[in-house]
Amino acid sequence: MIRWCAIGDSFTYLNDHPDETNHYVTKGYLSRTLDSLRAHGLDAELTNIGINGSTTRDWLTAPLVPADFYTILLGTNDWHSGIPLDTEEDFSAARPGTILGNLSHLLPGLGRIRALSPEAKLLVMNPIERTDFVYLFDPFNNAPGSYAPEHGQKLSDVAEAIYVTCARHKIPALDLHKLCGVTPENAVHFKRVRTPEGIRDLPWPEYVGLPFDPVSDPYPYPPEAHFLTYDGLHPTDNGNEILALLLSGAMRFELRS
């Protein structure tokens, strides 16, 4: 039996909380990956310790569990909240306070996973692109998409640095950002917005820059707007299936290597 522990933010957390997706998601990427592993003859059990809204900073102290294989998917909340990416030197020195420095505290040879499970394998993933996010149950919780920098950083730069840094340090990594195909252009079919001509359903990029009023505007992503995400950020069943196909293939390679 392979004990798999999943570390991450809301992408990971929501796998076990479909009610918090309004049941728009019937099966998350972790459960889909687990099904695929078992279908390929790998007996695995999953422990999901994802923390909703977490950044790499939270995982400096968040509780871990022993496992044979760890997956890590973090970075999108760091980008939005302005935690600096900084340099590979921070990663090498395990210097906390930056995305790369914080991340290194988890990884074998450098940090907490090695101390807890010395023989464990792992796979680091990087964050995917997003468009304008509006939380289903609280429209005041919203954020612009990754088509523009946040705090002077591009999400694509964060994703590339995580992947490249891990690769240089011989840490298995999956370039989810590049391979999954999710972009601000295709995250949703349209965004429902208020314009001078009234409420309209606008595709990318026509809705970019139009203000959103959480008090008076309608929720921008009704079910017919859903495509690879249902709220501009979190994956639908279609999006989760793409992530699971990529993750299952990468995990099977690492487990059999």
mmCIF file of C-alpha atoms in Angstrom:
data_model
loop_
_atom_site.group_PDB
_atom_site.id
_atom_site.type_symbol
_atom_site.label_atom_id
_atom_site.label_comp_id
_atom_site.label_asym_id
_atom_site.label_seq_id
_atom_site.Cartn_x
_atom_site.Cartn_y
_atom_site.Cartn_z
ATOM 1 C CA MET A 1 0.000 0.000 0.000
ATOM 2 C CA ILE A 2 1.373 3.385 -1.070
ATOM 3 C CA ARG A 3 0.582 6.100 1.450
ATOM 4 C CA TRP A 4 0.047 9.299 -0.544
ATOM 5 C CA CYS A 5 -0.102 12.668 1.232
ATOM 6 C CA ALA A 6 -1.344 15.707 -0.701
ATOM 7 C CA ILE A 7 -0.127 19.158 0.390
ATOM 8 C CA GLY A 8 -1.687 22.253 -1.112
ATOM 9 C CA ASP A 9 -4.116 25.135 -1.044
ATOM 10 C CA SER A 10 -7.796 25.295 -2.057
ATOM 11 C CA PHE A 11 -7.222 23.214 -5.211
ATOM 12 C CA THR A 12 -6.252 20.361 -2.896
ATOM 13 C CA TYR A 13 -8.564 21.133 0.032
ATOM 14 C CA LEU A 14 -11.698 21.300 -2.136
ATOM 15 C CA ASN A 15 -11.189 17.717 -3.293
ATOM 16 C CA ASP A 16 -12.770 16.623 0.002
ATOM 17 C CA HIS A 17 -15.273 19.468 0.293
ATOM 18 C CA PRO A 18 -17.566 19.408 -2.764
ATOM 19 C CA ASP A 19 -20.188 21.336 -0.794
ATOM 20 C CA GLU A 20 -17.832 24.325 -0.918
ATOM 21 C CA THR A 21 -17.973 24.169 -4.719
ATOM 22 C CA ASN A 22 -21.790 24.212 -4.605
ATOM 23 C CA HIS A 23 -21.375 20.628 -5.836
ATOM 24 C CA TYR A 24 -20.319 21.949 -9.224
ATOM 25 C CA VAL A 25 -17.351 19.602 -8.778
ATOM 26 C CA THR A 26 -18.369 15.969 -8.462
ATOM 27 C CA LYS A 27 -14.824 14.601 -8.096
ATOM 28 C CA GLY A 28 -11.615 16.541 -7.478
ATOM 29 C CA TYR A 29 -8.227 16.031 -9.078
ATOM 30 C CA LEU A 30 -6.899 13.996 -6.141
ATOM 31 C CA SER A 31 -9.738 11.466 -6.204
ATOM 32 C CA ARG A 32 -9.487 11.191 -9.975
ATOM 33 C CA THR A 33 -5.746 10.598 -9.702
ATOM 34 C CA LEU A 34 -6.276 7.955 -7.034
ATOM 35 C CA ASP A 35 -8.746 6.142 -9.307
ATOM 36 C CA SER A 36 -6.215 6.225 -12.124
ATOM 37 C CA LEU A 37 -3.379 4.908 -9.947
ATOM 38 C CA ARG A 38 -5.526 2.003 -8.813
ATOM 39 C CA ALA A 39 -6.638 1.301 -12.381
ATOM 40 C CA HIS A 40 -2.947 1.006 -13.293
ATOM 41 C CA GLY A 41 -2.335 -1.543 -10.554
ATOM 42 C CA LEU A 42 -0.922 0.766 -7.873
ATOM 43 C CA ASP A 43 -2.497 0.167 -4.479
ATOM 44 C CA ALA A 44 -2.637 3.608 -2.891
ATOM 45 C CA GLU A 45 -4.454 5.433 -0.124
ATOM 46 C CA LEU A 46 -4.754 9.208 0.064
ATOM 47 C CA THR A 47 -4.447 11.601 2.972
ATOM 48 C CA ASN A 48 -5.416 15.115 1.921
ATOM 49 C CA ILE A 49 -3.985 17.772 4.253
ATOM 50 C CA GLY A 50 -4.599 20.725 1.937
ATOM 51 C CA ILE A 51 -5.385 24.024 3.671
ATOM 52 C CA ASN A 52 -7.852 26.367 2.033
ATOM 53 C CA GLY A 53 -6.202 29.671 1.123
ATOM 54 C CA SER A 54 -2.752 28.590 2.242
ATOM 55 C CA THR A 55 0.557 29.986 1.032
ATOM 56 C CA THR A 56 4.032 28.503 1.223
ATOM 57 C CA ARG A 57 4.450 30.505 4.441
ATOM 58 C CA ASP A 58 1.707 28.465 6.138
ATOM 59 C CA TRP A 59 3.561 25.242 5.380
ATOM 60 C CA LEU A 60 6.580 26.303 7.381
ATOM 61 C CA THR A 61 4.660 25.055 10.441
ATOM 62 C CA ALA A 62 1.499 23.275 9.217
ATOM 63 C CA PRO A 63 1.246 19.701 10.539
ATOM 64 C CA LEU A 64 2.438 16.941 8.190
ATOM 65 C CA VAL A 65 1.771 13.204 8.267
ATOM 66 C CA PRO A 66 4.098 10.309 7.456
ATOM 67 C CA ALA A 67 3.752 9.030 3.890
ATOM 68 C CA ASP A 68 5.492 7.175 1.088
ATOM 69 C CA PHE A 69 4.723 9.813 -1.531
ATOM 70 C CA TYR A 70 3.965 13.525 -1.226
ATOM 71 C CA THR A 71 2.520 15.892 -3.797
ATOM 72 C CA ILE A 72 2.790 19.651 -3.348
ATOM 73 C CA LEU A 73 0.729 22.252 -5.198
ATOM 74 C CA LEU A 74 1.201 25.810 -3.913
ATOM 75 C CA GLY A 75 1.952 29.286 -5.205
ATOM 76 C CA THR A 76 -1.205 30.961 -6.471
ATOM 77 C CA ASN A 77 -2.055 32.483 -3.063
ATOM 78 C CA ASP A 78 1.568 33.572 -2.585
ATOM 79 C CA TRP A 79 1.352 35.414 -5.896
ATOM 80 C CA HIS A 80 -1.937 37.096 -5.043
ATOM 81 C CA SER A 81 -0.889 38.073 -1.517
ATOM 82 C CA GLY A 82 2.451 39.514 -2.593
ATOM 83 C CA ILE A 83 4.918 37.061 -1.070
ATOM 84 C CA PRO A 84 8.076 37.699 -3.099
ATOM 85 C CA LEU A 85 9.419 34.988 -5.344
ATOM 86 C CA ASP A 86 13.054 36.033 -4.929
ATOM 87 C CA THR A 87 15.946 33.854 -6.088
ATOM 88 C CA GLU A 88 17.227 30.313 -6.204
ATOM 89 C CA GLU A 89 19.715 31.312 -3.517
ATOM 90 C CA ASP A 90 16.800 31.539 -1.066
ATOM 91 C CA PHE A 91 15.809 28.017 -2.046
ATOM 92 C CA SER A 92 19.321 26.637 -1.624
ATOM 93 C CA ALA A 93 19.686 28.298 1.772
ATOM 94 C CA ALA A 94 16.129 27.365 2.865
ATOM 95 C CA ARG A 95 15.690 31.024 3.754
ATOM 96 C CA PRO A 96 12.078 31.671 4.849
ATOM 97 C CA GLY A 97 10.158 34.739 3.760
ATOM 98 C CA THR A 98 10.039 34.148 0.005
ATOM 99 C CA ILE A 99 8.147 31.645 -2.124
ATOM 100 C CA LEU A 100 11.256 29.669 -3.032
ATOM 101 C CA GLY A 101 12.736 29.903 0.448
ATOM 102 C CA ASN A 102 9.519 28.769 2.108
ATOM 103 C CA LEU A 103 9.048 25.925 -0.354
ATOM 104 C CA SER A 104 12.500 24.524 0.312
ATOM 105 C CA HIS A 105 11.555 23.899 3.951
ATOM 106 C CA LEU A 106 9.277 21.078 2.812
ATOM 107 C CA LEU A 107 11.515 19.210 0.436
ATOM 108 C CA PRO A 108 13.823 16.195 0.814
ATOM 109 C CA GLY A 109 17.433 17.103 1.494
ATOM 110 C CA LEU A 110 16.333 20.471 2.808
ATOM 111 C CA GLY A 111 13.355 20.272 5.060
ATOM 112 C CA ARG A 112 10.404 18.862 6.882
ATOM 113 C CA ILE A 113 9.396 15.929 4.680
ATOM 114 C CA ARG A 114 12.844 14.368 4.872
ATOM 115 C CA ALA A 115 12.797 14.630 8.665
ATOM 116 C CA LEU A 116 9.384 12.963 8.888
ATOM 117 C CA SER A 117 9.630 10.377 6.092
ATOM 118 C CA PRO A 118 13.279 9.939 5.049
ATOM 119 C CA GLU A 119 12.557 7.473 2.227
ATOM 120 C CA ALA A 120 9.507 9.212 0.783
ATOM 121 C CA LYS A 121 9.215 10.228 -2.844
ATOM 122 C CA LEU A 122 7.523 13.418 -3.883
ATOM 123 C CA LEU A 123 6.365 15.553 -6.759
ATOM 124 C CA VAL A 124 6.171 19.352 -6.804
ATOM 125 C CA MET A 125 3.609 21.043 -9.056
ATOM 126 C CA ASN A 126 3.345 24.696 -10.004
ATOM 127 C CA PRO A 127 0.260 26.943 -10.086
ATOM 128 C CA ILE A 128 -1.907 27.348 -13.166
ATOM 129 C CA GLU A 129 -3.281 30.475 -14.795
ATOM 130 C CA ARG A 130 -6.542 32.060 -13.679
ATOM 131 C CA THR A 131 -8.990 34.746 -14.663
ATOM 132 C CA ASP A 132 -11.016 37.079 -12.426
ATOM 133 C CA PHE A 133 -11.998 35.130 -9.294
ATOM 134 C CA VAL A 134 -15.221 35.687 -7.345
ATOM 135 C CA TYR A 135 -15.963 33.311 -4.464
ATOM 136 C CA LEU A 136 -19.294 31.550 -4.768
ATOM 137 C CA PHE A 137 -20.458 32.262 -1.221
ATOM 138 C CA ASP A 138 -18.926 35.677 -0.619
ATOM 139 C CA PRO A 139 -18.609 38.061 -3.599
ATOM 140 C CA PHE A 140 -16.482 40.381 -1.464
ATOM 141 C CA ASN A 141 -13.804 37.686 -1.738
ATOM 142 C CA ASN A 142 -12.598 38.396 -5.264
ATOM 143 C CA ALA A 143 -9.354 38.943 -7.132
ATOM 144 C CA PRO A 144 -8.208 39.851 -10.635
ATOM 145 C CA GLY A 145 -6.871 37.245 -13.025
ATOM 146 C CA SER A 146 -3.291 36.409 -13.831
ATOM 147 C CA TYR A 147 -3.370 38.389 -17.083
ATOM 148 C CA ALA A 148 -1.795 41.249 -15.095
ATOM 149 C CA PRO A 149 0.956 41.252 -12.444
ATOM 150 C CA GLU A 150 0.116 41.273 -8.740
ATOM 151 C CA HIS A 151 2.497 43.206 -6.494
ATOM 152 C CA GLY A 152 4.875 43.451 -9.433
ATOM 153 C CA GLN A 153 5.002 39.694 -10.063
ATOM 154 C CA LYS A 154 3.586 37.597 -12.883
ATOM 155 C CA LEU A 155 2.026 34.273 -11.944
ATOM 156 C CA SER A 156 3.776 32.734 -14.937
ATOM 157 C CA ASP A 157 7.140 33.797 -13.470
ATOM 158 C CA VAL A 158 6.258 32.213 -10.129
ATOM 159 C CA ALA A 159 5.233 28.980 -11.851
ATOM 160 C CA GLU A 160 8.361 28.826 -14.000
ATOM 161 C CA ALA A 161 10.673 29.510 -11.067
ATOM 162 C CA ILE A 162 9.134 26.736 -8.966
ATOM 163 C CA TYR A 163 9.479 24.212 -11.783
ATOM 164 C CA VAL A 164 12.959 25.229 -12.934
ATOM 165 C CA THR A 165 14.370 25.478 -9.412
ATOM 166 C CA CYS A 166 13.126 22.016 -8.484
ATOM 167 C CA ALA A 167 14.484 20.573 -11.720
ATOM 168 C CA ARG A 168 17.912 22.074 -11.090
ATOM 169 C CA HIS A 169 17.958 20.573 -7.608
ATOM 170 C CA LYS A 170 16.952 17.123 -8.923
ATOM 171 C CA ILE A 171 13.563 17.330 -7.212
ATOM 172 C CA PRO A 172 10.785 15.725 -9.298
ATOM 173 C CA ALA A 173 8.451 18.399 -10.625
ATOM 174 C CA LEU A 174 5.421 18.592 -12.891
ATOM 175 C CA ASP A 175 5.010 21.719 -15.017
ATOM 176 C CA LEU A 176 1.263 21.884 -14.506
ATOM 177 C CA HIS A 177 1.244 25.533 -15.568
ATOM 178 C CA LYS A 178 2.572 24.751 -19.023
ATOM 179 C CA LEU A 179 0.906 21.412 -19.643
ATOM 180 C CA CYS A 180 -2.662 21.815 -18.361
ATOM 181 C CA GLY A 181 -3.717 24.360 -20.985
ATOM 182 C CA VAL A 182 -5.705 26.603 -18.610
ATOM 183 C CA THR A 183 -5.374 30.291 -19.488
ATOM 184 C CA PRO A 184 -7.255 33.500 -18.645
ATOM 185 C CA GLU A 185 -8.777 33.206 -22.127
ATOM 186 C CA ASN A 186 -10.366 29.779 -21.604
ATOM 187 C CA ALA A 187 -10.904 29.531 -17.841
ATOM 188 C CA VAL A 188 -14.580 30.430 -18.362
ATOM 189 C CA HIS A 189 -16.868 30.816 -21.368
ATOM 190 C CA PHE A 190 -17.825 34.323 -20.325
ATOM 191 C CA LYS A 191 -18.122 36.724 -17.406
ATOM 192 C CA ARG A 192 -21.463 38.335 -16.562
ATOM 193 C CA VAL A 193 -20.746 42.038 -16.045
ATOM 194 C CA ARG A 194 -22.463 45.376 -15.761
ATOM 195 C CA THR A 195 -21.722 47.647 -18.712
ATOM 196 C CA PRO A 196 -23.087 51.068 -19.753
ATOM 197 C CA GLU A 197 -25.462 49.092 -22.003
ATOM 198 C CA GLY A 198 -26.668 46.917 -19.106
ATOM 199 C CA ILE A 199 -25.822 43.399 -17.869
ATOM 200 C CA ARG A 200 -23.978 41.434 -20.527
ATOM 201 C CA ASP A 201 -22.177 38.096 -20.858
ATOM 202 C CA LEU A 202 -18.783 38.990 -22.254
ATOM 203 C CA PRO A 203 -16.003 36.638 -23.362
ATOM 204 C CA TRP A 204 -12.315 37.244 -22.821
ATOM 205 C CA PRO A 205 -10.872 39.856 -23.128
ATOM 206 C CA GLU A 206 -13.933 42.086 -23.331
ATOM 207 C CA TYR A 207 -14.627 41.887 -19.602
ATOM 208 C CA VAL A 208 -11.113 42.836 -18.530
ATOM 209 C CA GLY A 209 -11.008 46.097 -16.625
ATOM 210 C CA LEU A 210 -14.750 46.333 -16.031
ATOM 211 C CA PRO A 211 -15.404 46.918 -12.314
ATOM 212 C CA PHE A 212 -17.246 44.406 -10.160
ATOM 213 C CA ASP A 213 -19.564 45.617 -7.387
ATOM 214 C CA PRO A 214 -20.167 42.744 -4.938
ATOM 215 C CA VAL A 215 -23.258 44.483 -3.551
ATOM 216 C CA SER A 216 -25.236 45.291 -6.680
ATOM 217 C CA ASP A 217 -23.781 43.202 -9.521
ATOM 218 C CA PRO A 218 -24.962 39.652 -10.333
ATOM 219 C CA TYR A 219 -22.637 36.736 -9.665
ATOM 220 C CA PRO A 220 -20.431 36.724 -12.779
ATOM 221 C CA TYR A 221 -20.184 32.971 -13.383
ATOM 222 C CA PRO A 222 -23.548 31.205 -13.685
ATOM 223 C CA PRO A 223 -23.324 27.501 -14.598
ATOM 224 C CA GLU A 224 -23.436 28.210 -18.326
ATOM 225 C CA ALA A 225 -20.223 30.258 -17.931
ATOM 226 C CA HIS A 226 -18.286 27.324 -16.477
ATOM 227 C CA PHE A 227 -15.588 25.735 -18.583
ATOM 228 C CA LEU A 228 -12.209 24.786 -17.102
ATOM 229 C CA THR A 229 -13.025 26.698 -13.911
ATOM 230 C CA TYR A 230 -16.351 27.476 -12.252
ATOM 231 C CA ASP A 231 -15.348 30.707 -10.494
ATOM 232 C CA GLY A 232 -12.434 31.979 -12.555
ATOM 233 C CA LEU A 233 -9.918 30.085 -10.423
ATOM 234 C CA HIS A 234 -10.953 26.635 -9.197
ATOM 235 C CA PRO A 235 -11.247 23.775 -11.695
ATOM 236 C CA THR A 236 -14.500 22.229 -12.847
ATOM 237 C CA ASP A 237 -14.826 18.514 -13.429
ATOM 238 C CA ASN A 238 -13.270 19.141 -16.860
ATOM 239 C CA GLY A 239 -10.380 21.033 -15.311
ATOM 240 C CA ASN A 240 -9.868 18.469 -12.574
ATOM 241 C CA GLU A 241 -9.767 15.673 -15.136
ATOM 242 C CA ILE A 242 -6.960 17.444 -16.994
ATOM 243 C CA LEU A 243 -4.983 17.900 -13.772
ATOM 244 C CA ALA A 244 -5.551 14.279 -12.782
ATOM 245 C CA LEU A 245 -4.377 12.890 -16.121
ATOM 246 C CA LEU A 246 -1.141 14.847 -15.818
ATOM 247 C CA LEU A 247 -0.603 14.035 -12.156
ATOM 248 C CA SER A 248 -1.375 10.342 -12.519
ATOM 249 C CA GLY A 249 1.137 9.961 -15.311
ATOM 250 C CA ALA A 250 3.831 11.812 -13.373
ATOM 251 C CA MET A 251 3.199 9.875 -10.159
ATOM 252 C CA ARG A 252 3.255 6.531 -11.932
ATOM 253 C CA PHE A 253 6.591 7.423 -13.484
ATOM 254 C CA GLU A 254 8.096 8.427 -10.139
ATOM 255 C CA LEU A 255 6.682 5.453 -8.252
ATOM 256 C CA ARG A 256 8.093 3.005 -10.784
ATOM 257 C CA SER A 257 11.472 4.683 -11.205
#
